[in-house]
PDB file of C-alpha atoms in Angstrom:
ATOM      1  CA  UNK M   1      -2.837  15.355 -10.280  1.00  0.00           C
ATOM      2  CA  UNK M   2      -1.476  14.383  -6.759  1.00  0.00           C
ATOM      3  CA  UNK M   3       1.417  16.707  -5.809  1.00  0.00           C
ATOM      4  CA  UNK M   4       4.627  14.788  -5.917  1.00  0.00           C
ATOM      5  CA  UNK M   5       6.160  13.553  -3.211  1.00  0.00           C
ATOM      6  CA  UNK M   6       8.996  15.301  -4.198  1.00  0.00           C
ATOM      7  CA  UNK M   7       7.746  18.578  -3.271  1.00  0.00           C
ATOM      8  CA  UNK M   8       7.274  17.940   0.793  1.00  0.00           C
ATOM      9  CA  UNK M   9      10.113  17.988   2.935  1.00  0.00           C
ATOM     10  CA  UNK M  10      13.046  15.397   3.421  1.00  0.00           C
ATOM     11  CA  UNK M  11      11.503  13.593   6.419  1.00  0.00           C
ATOM     12  CA  UNK M  12       8.584  13.009   4.762  1.00  0.00           C
ATOM     13  CA  UNK M  13       9.636  11.809   1.789  1.00  0.00           C
ATOM     14  CA  UNK M  14      11.573   9.253   3.784  1.00  0.00           C
ATOM     15  CA  UNK M  15       8.570   8.321   6.273  1.00  0.00           C
ATOM     16  CA  UNK M  16       7.631   7.283   2.878  1.00  0.00           C
ATOM     17  CA  UNK M  17       9.884   5.683   1.128  1.00  0.00           C
ATOM     18  CA  UNK M  18       9.808   3.437   4.145  1.00  0.00           C
ATOM     19  CA  UNK M  19       6.652   2.950   4.257  1.00  0.00           C
ATOM     20  CA  UNK M  20       6.936   1.212   0.923  1.00  0.00           C
ATOM     21  CA  UNK M  21       9.898  -0.796   1.782  1.00  0.00           C
ATOM     22  CA  UNK M  22       8.319  -2.330   4.858  1.00  0.00           C
ATOM     23  CA  UNK M  23       5.024  -3.252   2.674  1.00  0.00           C
ATOM     24  CA  UNK M  24       6.604  -4.245  -0.440  1.00  0.00           C
ATOM     25  CA  UNK M  25       9.945  -5.196  -0.603  1.00  0.00           C
ATOM     26  CA  UNK M  26      11.173  -8.808  -0.092  1.00  0.00           C
ATOM     27  CA  UNK M  27      12.770  -9.093   3.324  1.00  0.00           C
ATOM     28  CA  UNK M  28      15.196 -12.183   3.780  1.00  0.00           C
ATOM     29  CA  UNK M  29      15.226 -13.484   8.188  1.00  0.00           C
ATOM     30  CA  UNK M  30      19.204 -12.280   7.114  1.00  0.00           C
ATOM     31  CA  UNK M  31      18.013  -8.438   6.410  1.00  0.00           C
ATOM     32  CA  UNK M  32      15.550  -8.764   9.193  1.00  0.00           C
ATOM     33  CA  UNK M  33      18.742  -9.241  11.602  1.00  0.00           C
ATOM     34  CA  UNK M  34      20.995  -6.854   9.561  1.00  0.00           C
ATOM     35  CA  UNK M  35      18.843  -3.805  10.080  1.00  0.00           C
ATOM     36  CA  UNK M  36      16.370  -4.903  12.873  1.00  0.00           C
ATOM     37  CA  UNK M  37      16.401  -1.616  14.604  1.00  0.00           C
ATOM     38  CA  UNK M  38      15.510   0.439  11.577  1.00  0.00           C
ATOM     39  CA  UNK M  39      12.597  -1.709  10.684  1.00  0.00           C
ATOM     40  CA  UNK M  40       9.227  -0.973  11.507  1.00  0.00           C
ATOM     41  CA  UNK M  41       7.410  -4.108  12.401  1.00  0.00           C
ATOM     42  CA  UNK M  42       4.341  -3.104  12.811  1.00  0.00           C
ATOM     43  CA  UNK M  43       4.560  -2.398   8.987  1.00  0.00           C
ATOM     44  CA  UNK M  44       6.445  -5.096   8.196  1.00  0.00           C
ATOM     45  CA  UNK M  45       3.698  -7.385   9.306  1.00  0.00           C
ATOM     46  CA  UNK M  46       1.596  -6.505   6.410  1.00  0.00           C
ATOM     47  CA  UNK M  47       4.417  -7.150   4.093  1.00  0.00           C
ATOM     48  CA  UNK M  48       2.872  -9.562   1.322  1.00  0.00           C
ATOM     49  CA  UNK M  49       6.626 -10.466  -0.183  1.00  0.00           C
ATOM     50  CA  UNK M  50       8.258 -11.773   2.745  1.00  0.00           C
ATOM     51  CA  UNK M  51       8.740 -15.885   2.738  1.00  0.00           C
ATOM     52  CA  UNK M  52       7.112 -16.119   5.411  1.00  0.00           C
ATOM     53  CA  UNK M  53       8.542 -19.117   7.284  1.00  0.00           C
ATOM     54  CA  UNK M  54       8.771 -20.079  11.867  1.00  0.00           C
ATOM     55  CA  UNK M  55      12.477 -18.768  12.484  1.00  0.00           C
ATOM     56  CA  UNK M  56      11.143 -15.216  11.420  1.00  0.00           C
ATOM     57  CA  UNK M  57       7.972 -15.246  12.933  1.00  0.00           C
ATOM     58  CA  UNK M  58       9.620 -16.993  16.103  1.00  0.00           C
ATOM     59  CA  UNK M  59      13.239 -14.038  16.354  1.00  0.00           C
ATOM     60  CA  UNK M  60      10.130 -11.904  15.612  1.00  0.00           C
ATOM     61  CA  UNK M  61       7.638 -12.678  17.932  1.00  0.00           C
ATOM     62  CA  UNK M  62       7.443  -9.804  20.170  1.00  0.00           C
ATOM     63  CA  UNK M  63       7.365  -6.820  17.425  1.00  0.00           C
ATOM     64  CA  UNK M  64       4.867  -8.140  15.291  1.00  0.00           C
ATOM     65  CA  UNK M  65       1.429  -6.483  14.869  1.00  0.00           C
ATOM     66  CA  UNK M  66      -0.682  -9.753  15.581  1.00  0.00           C
ATOM     67  CA  UNK M  67      -3.832  -8.398  14.743  1.00  0.00           C
ATOM     68  CA  UNK M  68      -2.139  -7.734  11.109  1.00  0.00           C
ATOM     69  CA  UNK M  69      -0.369 -11.292  11.368  1.00  0.00           C
ATOM     70  CA  UNK M  70      -3.715 -12.928  11.801  1.00  0.00           C
ATOM     71  CA  UNK M  71      -4.848 -10.706   8.780  1.00  0.00           C
ATOM     72  CA  UNK M  72      -1.581 -11.819   6.477  1.00  0.00           C
ATOM     73  CA  UNK M  73      -2.758 -14.012   3.669  1.00  0.00           C
ATOM     74  CA  UNK M  74       1.257 -15.553   3.704  1.00  0.00           C
ATOM     75  CA  UNK M  75       1.355 -16.088   6.909  1.00  0.00           C
ATOM     76  CA  UNK M  76      -2.163 -17.646   8.210  1.00  0.00           C
ATOM     77  CA  UNK M  77      -2.825 -20.023   4.547  1.00  0.00           C
ATOM     78  CA  UNK M  78       0.835 -21.779   6.334  1.00  0.00           C
ATOM     79  CA  UNK M  79       1.269 -21.168   9.237  1.00  0.00           C
ATOM     80  CA  UNK M  80      -0.935 -22.591  12.464  1.00  0.00           C
ATOM     81  CA  UNK M  81      -0.200 -19.935  14.453  1.00  0.00           C
ATOM     82  CA  UNK M  82      -2.465 -21.199  17.687  1.00  0.00           C
ATOM     83  CA  UNK M  83      -0.158 -23.887  18.044  1.00  0.00           C
ATOM     84  CA  UNK M  84       3.312 -22.424  17.196  1.00  0.00           C
ATOM     85  CA  UNK M  85       2.302 -19.159  19.798  1.00  0.00           C
ATOM     86  CA  UNK M  86       0.300 -20.660  22.307  1.00  0.00           C
ATOM     87  CA  UNK M  87       0.943 -18.215  25.182  1.00  0.00           C
ATOM     88  CA  UNK M  88      -0.538 -15.627  22.794  1.00  0.00           C
ATOM     89  CA  UNK M  89      -3.387 -15.102  23.730  1.00  0.00           C
ATOM     90  CA  UNK M  90      -6.765 -15.230  21.504  1.00  0.00           C
ATOM     91  CA  UNK M  91      -4.781 -16.556  18.426  1.00  0.00           C
ATOM     92  CA  UNK M  92      -7.692 -19.072  16.626  1.00  0.00           C
ATOM     93  CA  UNK M  93      -7.263 -22.276  16.232  1.00  0.00           C
ATOM     94  CA  UNK M  94      -7.056 -23.514  12.523  1.00  0.00           C
ATOM     95  CA  UNK M  95      -9.432 -26.441  11.711  1.00  0.00           C
ATOM     96  CA  UNK M  96      -8.109 -29.755  10.548  1.00  0.00           C
ATOM     97  CA  UNK M  97      -8.261 -29.953   6.206  1.00  0.00           C
ATOM     98  CA  UNK M  98      -5.501 -33.232   5.939  1.00  0.00           C
ATOM     99  CA  UNK M  99      -6.840 -37.134   6.317  1.00  0.00           C
ATOM    100  CA  UNK M 100      -6.451 -36.730  10.431  1.00  0.00           C
ATOM    101  CA  UNK M 101     -10.379 -34.731  10.484  1.00  0.00           C
ATOM    102  CA  UNK M 102      -9.521 -33.725  13.804  1.00  0.00           C
ATOM    103  CA  UNK M 103     -11.896 -31.096  15.314  1.00  0.00           C
ATOM    104  CA  UNK M 104      -8.502 -28.417  14.897  1.00  0.00           C
ATOM    105  CA  UNK M 105      -5.585 -28.778  12.742  1.00  0.00           C
ATOM    106  CA  UNK M 106      -1.933 -29.889  15.946  1.00  0.00           C
ATOM    107  CA  UNK M 107       0.552 -28.951  13.386  1.00  0.00           C
ATOM    108  CA  UNK M 108       2.840 -25.918  13.019  1.00  0.00           C
ATOM    109  CA  UNK M 109       3.483 -25.537   9.838  1.00  0.00           C
ATOM    110  CA  UNK M 110      -0.542 -26.409   7.671  1.00  0.00           C
ATOM    111  CA  UNK M 111      -0.669 -29.596   5.956  1.00  0.00           C
ATOM    112  CA  UNK M 112      -3.505 -28.727   3.874  1.00  0.00           C
ATOM    113  CA  UNK M 113      -3.701 -25.088   2.180  1.00  0.00           C
ATOM    114  CA  UNK M 114      -7.673 -24.316   1.268  1.00  0.00           C
ATOM    115  CA  UNK M 115      -6.856 -20.575  -0.901  1.00  0.00           C
ATOM    116  CA  UNK M 116      -8.344 -17.712  -0.922  1.00  0.00           C
ATOM    117  CA  UNK M 117      -7.845 -16.021  -4.911  1.00  0.00           C
ATOM    118  CA  UNK M 118      -8.998 -12.462  -3.548  1.00  0.00           C
ATOM    119  CA  UNK M 119      -7.070 -12.794  -0.471  1.00  0.00           C
ATOM    120  CA  UNK M 120      -4.710 -14.378  -2.148  1.00  0.00           C
ATOM    121  CA  UNK M 121      -4.257 -11.062  -3.980  1.00  0.00           C
ATOM    122  CA  UNK M 122      -1.516  -8.273  -3.130  1.00  0.00           C
ATOM    123  CA  UNK M 123      -1.830  -5.093  -2.060  1.00  0.00           C
ATOM    124  CA  UNK M 124      -0.681  -2.625  -4.130  1.00  0.00           C
ATOM    125  CA  UNK M 125      -2.055   0.269  -2.419  1.00  0.00           C
ATOM    126  CA  UNK M 126      -0.314   3.864  -0.641  1.00  0.00           C
ATOM    127  CA  UNK M 127      -2.849   5.600  -0.223  1.00  0.00           C
ATOM    128  CA  UNK M 128      -0.528   8.514   0.690  1.00  0.00           C
ATOM    129  CA  UNK M 129       1.512   7.958  -2.675  1.00  0.00           C
ATOM    130  CA  UNK M 130       0.214   5.146  -5.265  1.00  0.00           C
ATOM    131  CA  UNK M 131       2.068   6.348  -8.245  1.00  0.00           C
ATOM    132  CA  UNK M 132       5.459   6.546  -5.633  1.00  0.00           C
ATOM    133  CA  UNK M 133       3.828   2.876  -4.434  1.00  0.00           C
ATOM    134  CA  UNK M 134       3.526   1.914  -8.177  1.00  0.00           C
ATOM    135  CA  UNK M 135       7.513   3.563  -9.064  1.00  0.00           C
ATOM    136  CA  UNK M 136       9.980   1.571  -5.765  1.00  0.00           C
ATOM    137  CA  UNK M 137       7.840  -1.426  -5.729  1.00  0.00           C
ATOM    138  CA  UNK M 138       8.873  -1.230  -9.732  1.00  0.00           C
ATOM    139  CA  UNK M 139      12.476  -1.009  -8.660  1.00  0.00           C
ATOM    140  CA  UNK M 140      12.158  -3.676  -5.948  1.00  0.00           C
ATOM    141  CA  UNK M 141      11.186  -6.516  -9.256  1.00  0.00           C
ATOM    142  CA  UNK M 142      13.629  -4.588 -11.491  1.00  0.00           C
ATOM    143  CA  UNK M 143      16.627  -5.281  -8.843  1.00  0.00           C
ATOM    144  CA  UNK M 144      17.799  -1.447  -8.304  1.00  0.00           C
ATOM    145  CA  UNK M 145      16.265  -1.964  -4.659  1.00  0.00           C
ATOM    146  CA  UNK M 146      17.731  -4.557  -3.707  1.00  0.00           C
ATOM    147  CA  UNK M 147      19.109  -6.889  -0.456  1.00  0.00           C
ATOM    148  CA  UNK M 148      22.691  -5.308  -0.768  1.00  0.00           C
ATOM    149  CA  UNK M 149      21.792  -1.855  -1.300  1.00  0.00           C
ATOM    150  CA  UNK M 150      19.037  -2.379   1.123  1.00  0.00           C
ATOM    151  CA  UNK M 151      21.696  -0.076   4.193  1.00  0.00           C
ATOM    152  CA  UNK M 152      21.499   2.555   1.893  1.00  0.00           C
ATOM    153  CA  UNK M 153      17.703   2.791   1.919  1.00  0.00           C
ATOM    154  CA  UNK M 154      17.166   2.130   5.897  1.00  0.00           C
ATOM    155  CA  UNK M 155      19.923   4.048   6.987  1.00  0.00           C
ATOM    156  CA  UNK M 156      20.723   7.289   5.268  1.00  0.00           C
ATOM    157  CA  UNK M 157      17.772  10.221   4.740  1.00  0.00           C
ATOM    158  CA  UNK M 158      17.758   9.066   1.374  1.00  0.00           C
ATOM    159  CA  UNK M 159      15.684   9.859  -0.752  1.00  0.00           C
ATOM    160  CA  UNK M 160      14.346   8.315  -4.569  1.00  0.00           C
ATOM    161  CA  UNK M 161      13.220  10.726  -7.166  1.00  0.00           C
ATOM    162  CA  UNK M 162       9.175  10.739  -7.627  1.00  0.00           C
ATOM    163  CA  UNK M 163       8.205   8.560 -11.197  1.00  0.00           C
ATOM    164  CA  UNK M 164       5.502  11.717 -11.246  1.00  0.00           C
ATOM    165  CA  UNK M 165       8.395  14.096 -11.813  1.00  0.00           C
ATOM    166  CA  UNK M 166       9.393  13.227 -14.933  1.00  0.00           C
ATOM    167  CA  UNK M 167       9.082  14.634 -18.525  1.00  0.00           C
ATOM    168  CA  UNK M 168       9.444  14.636 -22.033  1.00  0.00           C
ATOM    169  CA  UNK M 169      10.519  17.911 -22.200  1.00  0.00           C
ATOM    170  CA  UNK M 170      13.610  17.861 -20.593  1.00  0.00           C
ATOM    171  CA  UNK M 171      14.700  15.243 -23.566  1.00  0.00           C
ATOM    172  CA  UNK M 172      13.291  16.802 -26.655  1.00  0.00           C
ATOM    173  CA  UNK M 173      16.187  16.986 -29.290  1.00  0.00           C
ATOM    174  CA  UNK M 174      17.468  20.148 -28.264  1.00  0.00           C
ATOM    175  CA  UNK M 175      17.816  20.509 -24.299  1.00  0.00           C
ATOM    176  CA  UNK M 176      19.606  17.351 -25.713  1.00  0.00           C
ATOM    177  CA  UNK M 177      21.870  18.875 -28.093  1.00  0.00           C
ATOM    178  CA  UNK M 178      22.109  22.087 -25.943  1.00  0.00           C
ATOM    179  CA  UNK M 179      23.253  19.883 -23.282  1.00  0.00           C
ATOM    180  CA  UNK M 180      25.793  18.157 -25.707  1.00  0.00           C
ATOM    181  CA  UNK M 181      27.288  21.094 -26.562  1.00  0.00           C
ATOM    182  CA  UNK M 182      28.249  21.928 -22.512  1.00  0.00           C
ATOM    183  CA  UNK M 183      30.268  19.318 -22.151  1.00  0.00           C
ATOM    184  CA  UNK M 184      34.008  19.852 -22.888  1.00  0.00           C
ATOM    185  CA  UNK M 185      34.827  17.243 -24.286  1.00  0.00           C
ATOM    186  CA  UNK M 186      38.548  17.052 -23.272  1.00  0.00           C
ATOM    187  CA  UNK M 187      37.075  16.159 -19.762  1.00  0.00           C
ATOM    188  CA  UNK M 188      35.534  13.021 -21.208  1.00  0.00           C
ATOM    189  CA  UNK M 189      38.241  10.336 -19.845  1.00  0.00           C
ATOM    190  CA  UNK M 190      37.228   7.985 -23.086  1.00  0.00           C
TER     191      UNK M 190
END
């Protein structure tokens, strides 16, 4: 069985949480501006949940991991990086697929995209702690982690209880009754 993330030192737990957030949280342009100094843009370059647009790509162009950007299917499906960033050497030209039939597309935004279903599948793997990755992704999908509380996870040493640590024995009826009997009813405000 995989070792629970909560069994590791707090610094490590926080590092893994941030890696998962940078990989799976749908950062907005405003989020990136607000937390620019706290974001690892090399990891964020692989994020397939960001609504990638020219504004984001251009604003942070000096921070991206260009190898990851060139392999991120949601970026290369819509953006012609060679046209957007002619000053960056080695960016491949995109073949023109529209009615113009040029040897290379001359538009920054690709007008005709062929989807590669295999390439477009969201990668849900974090080889270090896959259960924790699924747990944090669930918290993101259910909006428990959102733009409003993102600062709590990026600016402070926050940890999240690992989904592996829950067990059904802790919530059996005897334990619940025992815990209820320990409550001072006068302290309860309702």
